[in-house]
């Protein structure tokens, strides 16, 4: 993550956070040097089906302008076909938030709540309609 006052800083000192600490430790253990730089287009990496080209960090890797990219990047099928990913080092669950339904106190008509009012009206209308129809048909049939 880029520091807030990063315009006064240069090179790797303008970045901070877990990813920066992680790459520092990996480079120290494996003995390699690195320089952070932002992607010119500021994108993570999307595939344009019309031009059949990648943008963002994926393009930088494919064009060999970067050796690795470290970011909060989701692993998609298309990205996985284009570049190799490590095992996620910080698994985060992407989810949808919703409001918990409030429990209503039971009352005399609670048994009606599973179906909407419209459904109950349609069922009552159908019941009455079929009853009237059967009554009319039964009166028209002569007993044997």
Coordinates of N, CA and C in Angstrom, one line a residue:
X1 N 0.8 -1.2 0.0 CA 0.0 0.0 0.0 C 0.9 1.2 0.0
X2 N 0.5 2.2 -0.7 CA 1.3 3.4 -0.8 C 1.0 4.3 0.4
X3 N 2.1 4.9 0.9 CA 2.0 5.8 2.1 C 1.3 7.1 1.7
X4 N 0.6 7.7 2.7 CA -0.1 8.9 2.4 C 0.8 10.1 1.9
X5 N 1.9 10.2 2.5 CA 2.8 11.3 2.1 C 3.9 10.8 1.2
X6 N 3.5 9.9 0.2 CA 4.5 9.2 -0.7 C 5.1 10.2 -1.7
X7 N 4.5 11.4 -1.9 CA 5.0 12.2 -3.0 C 6.4 12.8 -2.5
X8 N 6.7 12.8 -1.3 CA 8.0 13.2 -0.8 C 9.0 12.1 -0.7
X9 N 8.5 10.9 -0.9 CA 9.4 9.7 -0.9 C 9.7 9.1 -2.3
X10 N 10.7 8.3 -2.4 CA 11.0 7.7 -3.7 C 11.3 6.2 -3.5
X11 N 11.2 5.5 -4.5 CA 11.6 4.1 -4.5 C 10.7 3.2 -3.6
X12 N 11.3 2.3 -3.0 CA 10.5 1.3 -2.1 C 10.0 2.0 -0.8
X13 N 10.6 3.1 -0.4 CA 10.2 3.7 0.9 C 8.8 4.3 0.8
X14 N 8.2 4.5 -0.4 CA 6.9 5.1 -0.5 C 5.8 4.1 -0.3
X15 N 6.2 2.8 0.0 CA 5.2 1.7 0.2 C 5.3 1.1 1.6
X16 N 4.1 0.7 2.1 CA 4.1 0.1 3.4 C 3.0 -1.0 3.4
X17 N 3.0 -1.9 4.4 CA 2.0 -2.8 4.6 C 2.4 -4.3 4.6
X18 N 1.5 -5.2 4.7 CA 1.8 -6.6 4.9 C 2.5 -7.1 3.6
X19 N 2.1 -6.7 2.4 CA 2.7 -7.2 1.2 C 4.1 -6.7 1.1
X20 N 4.4 -5.5 1.5 CA 5.8 -5.0 1.5 C 6.6 -5.7 2.4
X21 N 6.1 -6.0 3.6 CA 6.9 -6.7 4.6 C 7.2 -8.2 4.1
X22 N 6.2 -8.8 3.5 CA 6.3 -10.1 3.0 C 7.4 -10.2 1.9
X23 N 7.4 -9.3 1.0 CA 8.3 -9.4 -0.1 C 9.7 -9.1 0.4
X24 N 9.8 -8.2 1.4 CA 11.1 -7.9 2.0 C 11.7 -9.2 2.6
X25 N 10.9 -9.9 3.4 CA 11.4 -11.1 4.1 C 11.8 -12.2 3.0
X26 N 11.0 -12.3 2.0 CA 11.3 -13.3 1.0 C 12.6 -12.9 0.3
X27 N 12.8 -11.7 0.0 CA 14.0 -11.3 -0.7 C 15.2 -11.4 0.2
X28 N 15.0 -11.2 1.5 CA 16.1 -11.4 2.4 C 16.5 -12.9 2.5
X29 N 15.5 -13.7 2.5 CA 15.8 -15.2 2.6 C 16.4 -15.8 1.4
X30 N 15.9 -15.3 0.2 CA 16.3 -15.8 -1.1 C 17.5 -15.1 -1.7
X31 N 17.8 -13.9 -1.2 CA 18.9 -13.1 -1.7 C 18.7 -12.4 -3.0
X32 N 17.6 -11.7 -3.2 CA 17.4 -11.0 -4.5 C 17.0 -9.6 -4.1
X33 N 17.2 -8.7 -5.1 CA 16.9 -7.3 -4.9 C 15.6 -7.0 -5.7
X34 N 14.8 -6.0 -5.3 CA 13.6 -5.7 -5.9 C 13.4 -4.2 -5.8
X35 N 12.5 -3.7 -6.8 CA 12.1 -2.3 -6.8 C 10.6 -2.3 -7.0
X36 N 9.9 -1.6 -6.2 CA 8.4 -1.5 -6.4 C 8.2 -0.4 -7.4
X37 N 7.2 -0.6 -8.3 CA 6.8 0.5 -9.2 C 5.3 0.2 -9.5
X38 N 4.6 1.3 -9.7 CA 3.2 1.3 -10.0 C 3.0 1.0 -11.4
X39 N 1.9 0.3 -11.7 CA 1.6 0.0 -13.1 C 1.1 1.3 -13.8
X40 N 1.6 1.6 -15.0 CA 1.3 2.9 -15.6 C -0.2 3.1 -15.8
X41 N -1.0 2.1 -16.1 CA -2.4 2.3 -16.3 C -3.2 2.1 -15.1
X42 N -2.6 1.8 -14.0 CA -3.3 1.7 -12.7 C -4.3 0.6 -12.6
X43 N -4.2 -0.4 -13.4 CA -5.2 -1.5 -13.4 C -4.6 -2.8 -12.9
X44 N -5.4 -3.7 -12.4 CA -5.0 -5.0 -11.9 C -4.6 -5.9 -13.1
X45 N -5.5 -6.0 -14.0 CA -5.2 -6.9 -15.1 C -6.5 -7.5 -15.6
X46 N -7.0 -7.0 -16.7 CA -8.2 -7.4 -17.3 C -7.9 -7.8 -18.8
X47 N -8.7 -8.7 -19.3 CA -8.5 -9.2 -20.7 C -9.5 -8.5 -21.6
X48 N -9.0 -7.9 -22.6 CA -9.9 -7.2 -23.6 C -10.1 -8.2 -24.8
X49 N -11.3 -8.7 -24.9 CA -11.6 -9.8 -25.9 C -11.5 -9.2 -27.3
X50 N -11.7 -7.9 -27.5 CA -11.6 -7.3 -28.9 C -10.2 -7.2 -29.4
X51 N -9.3 -6.7 -28.5 CA -7.9 -6.6 -28.9 C -7.1 -7.8 -28.6
X52 N -7.7 -8.7 -27.8 CA -7.0 -9.9 -27.3 C -5.7 -9.6 -26.6
X53 N -5.8 -8.6 -25.7 CA -4.6 -8.2 -24.9 C -5.0 -8.0 -23.5
X54 N -4.1 -8.1 -22.6 CA -4.2 -7.9 -21.2 C -3.8 -6.5 -20.9
X55 N -4.3 -5.9 -19.8 CA -3.8 -4.6 -19.3 C -3.3 -4.8 -17.9
X56 N -2.9 -3.7 -17.3 CA -2.5 -3.7 -15.9 C -1.3 -4.6 -15.6
X57 N -1.3 -5.2 -14.4 CA -0.2 -6.0 -13.9 C 0.1 -7.2 -14.7
X58 N -1.0 -7.8 -15.2 CA -0.9 -9.0 -16.1 C -0.1 -8.7 -17.3
X59 N -0.4 -7.6 -18.0 CA 0.3 -7.2 -19.2 C 1.8 -6.9 -18.9
X60 N 2.1 -6.3 -17.7 CA 3.5 -6.1 -17.4 C 4.2 -7.4 -17.2
X61 N 3.6 -8.4 -16.6 CA 4.2 -9.7 -16.5 C 4.4 -10.4 -17.8
X62 N 3.4 -10.3 -18.7 CA 3.4 -11.0 -20.0 C 4.5 -10.3 -20.9
X63 N 4.6 -9.0 -20.8 CA 5.5 -8.3 -21.6 C 6.9 -8.3 -21.0
X64 N 7.1 -9.0 -19.9 CA 8.4 -9.1 -19.2 C 8.9 -7.8 -18.8
X65 N 8.0 -6.8 -18.4 CA 8.4 -5.6 -17.8 C 8.5 -5.7 -16.3
X66 N 8.0 -6.8 -15.8 CA 8.0 -7.1 -14.4 C 8.2 -8.5 -14.2
X67 N 8.9 -8.9 -13.1 CA 9.1 -10.3 -12.8 C 8.1 -10.9 -11.9
X68 N 7.5 -10.1 -11.0 CA 6.4 -10.5 -10.2 C 5.5 -9.3 -9.8
X69 N 4.3 -9.7 -9.5 CA 3.3 -8.6 -9.0 C 2.8 -9.1 -7.7
X70 N 2.7 -8.1 -6.8 CA 2.1 -8.5 -5.4 C 1.0 -7.4 -5.2
X71 N -0.2 -8.0 -5.0 CA -1.4 -7.1 -4.8 C -2.5 -8.0 -4.3
X72 N -3.6 -7.3 -3.9 CA -4.8 -8.0 -3.5 C -5.6 -8.3 -4.8
X73 N -5.0 -9.3 -5.5 CA -5.5 -9.7 -6.8 C -6.3 -11.0 -6.8
X74 N -7.5 -11.0 -7.3 CA -8.3 -12.2 -7.2 C -7.9 -13.1 -8.3
X75 N -7.9 -14.4 -8.1 CA -7.5 -15.4 -9.0 C -8.7 -15.8 -9.8
X76 N -8.7 -15.4 -11.1 CA -9.8 -15.8 -12.0 C -9.3 -16.8 -13.0
X77 N -10.2 -17.5 -13.7 CA -9.8 -18.5 -14.7 C -9.0 -17.9 -15.8
X78 N -9.4 -16.8 -16.3 CA -8.6 -16.2 -17.4 C -7.2 -15.7 -16.9
X79 N -7.1 -15.2 -15.8 CA -5.8 -14.8 -15.3 C -4.9 -16.0 -15.0
X80 N -5.5 -17.1 -14.5 CA -4.8 -18.3 -14.2 C -4.2 -18.9 -15.5
X81 N -4.9 -18.7 -16.6 CA -4.4 -19.2 -17.9 C -3.3 -18.4 -18.4
X82 N -3.2 -17.1 -18.0 CA -2.2 -16.2 -18.6 C -0.9 -16.2 -17.7
X83 N -1.0 -16.3 -16.4 CA 0.2 -16.2 -15.5 C 0.0 -17.2 -14.4
X84 N 1.1 -17.5 -13.7 CA 1.1 -18.4 -12.6 C 0.9 -17.6 -11.3
X85 N 0.2 -18.2 -10.4 CA -0.1 -17.7 -9.1 C 0.5 -18.5 -8.0
X86 N 0.9 -17.9 -6.9 CA 1.3 -18.6 -5.7 C 0.1 -19.1 -5.0
X87 N 0.2 -19.8 -3.9 CA -0.9 -20.1 -3.0 C -1.2 -18.8 -2.4
X88 N -2.5 -18.4 -2.3 CA -2.9 -17.2 -1.6 C -2.3 -17.1 -0.2
X89 N -1.6 -16.0 0.1 CA -0.9 -15.8 1.4 C -1.9 -15.1 2.4
X90 N -3.0 -14.6 1.9 CA -3.9 -13.9 2.8 C -5.3 -14.2 2.3
X91 N -5.8 -15.4 2.6 CA -7.2 -15.7 2.1 C -8.3 -14.9 2.7
X92 N -9.0 -14.2 1.9 CA -10.1 -13.4 2.4 C -11.4 -13.9 1.7
X93 N -12.4 -14.0 2.5 CA -13.7 -14.4 1.9 C -14.4 -13.2 1.4
X94 N -14.8 -13.2 0.1 CA -15.6 -12.2 -0.5 C -17.0 -12.6 -0.3
X95 N -17.8 -11.7 0.3 CA -19.2 -12.1 0.7 C -20.1 -10.9 0.4
X96 N -21.4 -11.2 0.6 CA -22.4 -10.2 0.4 C -23.0 -10.0 1.8
X97 N -23.2 -8.8 2.2 CA -23.8 -8.5 3.5 C -25.3 -8.2 3.3
X98 N -26.0 -8.7 4.3 CA -27.5 -8.4 4.2 C -28.0 -8.3 5.7
X99 N -29.1 -7.6 5.8 CA -29.7 -7.3 7.1 C -30.3 -8.6 7.6
X100 N -30.2 -8.8 8.9 CA -30.8 -10.0 9.5 C -32.3 -9.7 9.6
X101 N -33.1 -10.7 9.2 CA -34.6 -10.4 9.4 C -35.0 -10.4 10.8
X102 N -35.9 -9.5 11.1 CA -36.4 -9.3 12.5 C -37.5 -10.3 12.7
X103 N -37.4 -10.9 13.9 CA -38.4 -11.9 14.3 C -39.7 -11.2 14.8
X104 N -40.8 -11.6 14.2 CA -42.1 -11.0 14.6 C -42.7 -11.9 15.7
X105 N -43.3 -11.3 16.7 CA -44.0 -12.1 17.7 C -45.1 -12.9 17.1
X106 N -45.4 -14.1 17.5 CA -46.5 -14.9 17.0 C -47.8 -14.3 17.3
X107 N -48.8 -14.4 16.4 CA -50.1 -14.0 16.7 C -51.1 -15.0 16.2
X108 N -52.4 -14.7 16.2 CA -53.4 -15.6 15.8 C -53.3 -16.1 14.4
X109 N -52.8 -15.2 13.5 CA -52.8 -15.5 12.1 C -51.3 -15.8 11.6
X110 N -50.4 -16.2 12.5 CA -49.1 -16.5 12.1 C -49.0 -17.6 11.1
X111 N -49.9 -18.6 11.1 CA -49.9 -19.7 10.2 C -50.0 -19.2 8.7
X112 N -50.6 -18.0 8.5 CA -50.8 -17.5 7.2 C -49.5 -16.9 6.6
X113 N -48.5 -16.6 7.4 CA -47.3 -15.9 7.0 C -46.4 -16.6 5.9
X114 N -46.4 -17.9 5.8 CA -45.5 -18.5 4.8 C -45.9 -18.1 3.3
X115 N -47.2 -17.8 3.1 CA -47.6 -17.3 1.8 C -48.1 -15.9 1.8
X116 N -47.9 -15.2 0.7 CA -48.3 -13.8 0.7 C -49.9 -13.7 0.6
X117 N -50.3 -12.5 0.9 CA -51.8 -12.2 0.9 C -52.4 -12.5 -0.5
X118 N -51.6 -12.2 -1.6 CA -52.1 -12.4 -2.9 C -52.4 -13.9 -3.1
X119 N -51.5 -14.8 -2.7 CA -51.6 -16.2 -2.9 C -52.8 -16.7 -2.1
X120 N -53.0 -16.2 -0.9 CA -54.2 -16.7 -0.1 C -55.5 -16.2 -0.8
X121 N -55.5 -15.0 -1.4 CA -56.7 -14.6 -2.1 C -57.0 -15.4 -3.3
X122 N -55.9 -15.7 -4.1 CA -56.1 -16.6 -5.3 C -56.6 -18.0 -4.9
X123 N -56.0 -18.5 -3.8 CA -56.4 -19.8 -3.4 C -57.9 -19.8 -2.9
X124 N -58.3 -18.8 -2.2 CA -59.7 -18.7 -1.7 C -60.7 -18.6 -2.9
X125 N -60.2 -17.7 -3.9 CA -61.0 -17.5 -5.1 C -61.2 -18.8 -5.9
X126 N -60.1 -19.5 -6.1 CA -60.1 -20.8 -6.8 C -61.0 -21.8 -6.0
X127 N -60.9 -21.9 -4.7 CA -61.7 -22.8 -3.9 C -63.2 -22.5 -4.1
X128 N -63.5 -21.2 -4.0 CA -64.9 -20.8 -4.1 C -65.4 -21.1 -5.6
X129 N -64.6 -20.8 -6.6 CA -64.9 -21.0 -8.0 C -65.2 -22.4 -8.3
X130 N -64.3 -23.3 -7.8 CA -64.4 -24.7 -8.1 C -65.7 -25.3 -7.3
X131 N -65.9 -24.8 -6.1 CA -67.1 -25.2 -5.3 C -68.4 -24.9 -6.0
X132 N -68.5 -23.7 -6.5 CA -69.7 -23.2 -7.2 C -69.8 -24.0 -8.5
X133 N -68.8 -24.3 -9.3 CA -68.8 -25.0 -10.5 C -69.3 -26.5 -10.2
X134 N -68.7 -27.1 -9.2 CA -69.2 -28.5 -8.8 C -70.6 -28.5 -8.4
X135 N -71.1 -27.5 -7.7 CA -72.5 -27.4 -7.2 C -73.4 -27.3 -8.4
X136 N -73.0 -26.5 -9.4 CA -73.9 -26.4 -10.6 C -73.9 -27.6 -11.4
X137 N -72.7 -28.3 -11.6 CA -72.6 -29.5 -12.4 C -73.4 -30.6 -11.7
X138 N -73.3 -30.7 -10.4 CA -74.0 -31.7 -9.6 C -75.5 -31.6 -9.7
X139 N -76.0 -30.4 -9.8 CA -77.5 -30.2 -10.0 C -78.0 -30.6 -11.3
X140 N -77.1 -30.5 -12.3 CA -77.5 -30.8 -13.7 C -77.5 -32.3 -14.0
X141 N -76.7 -33.0 -13.3 CA -76.6 -34.5 -13.5 C -77.9 -35.1 -12.9
X142 N -78.6 -36.0 -13.6 CA -79.8 -36.7 -13.1 C -79.3 -37.9 -12.4
X143 N -79.8 -38.2 -11.3 CA -79.5 -39.5 -10.6 C -80.0 -40.7 -11.3
X144 N -79.4 -41.8 -11.3 CA -79.8 -43.0 -12.0 C -80.8 -43.8 -11.2

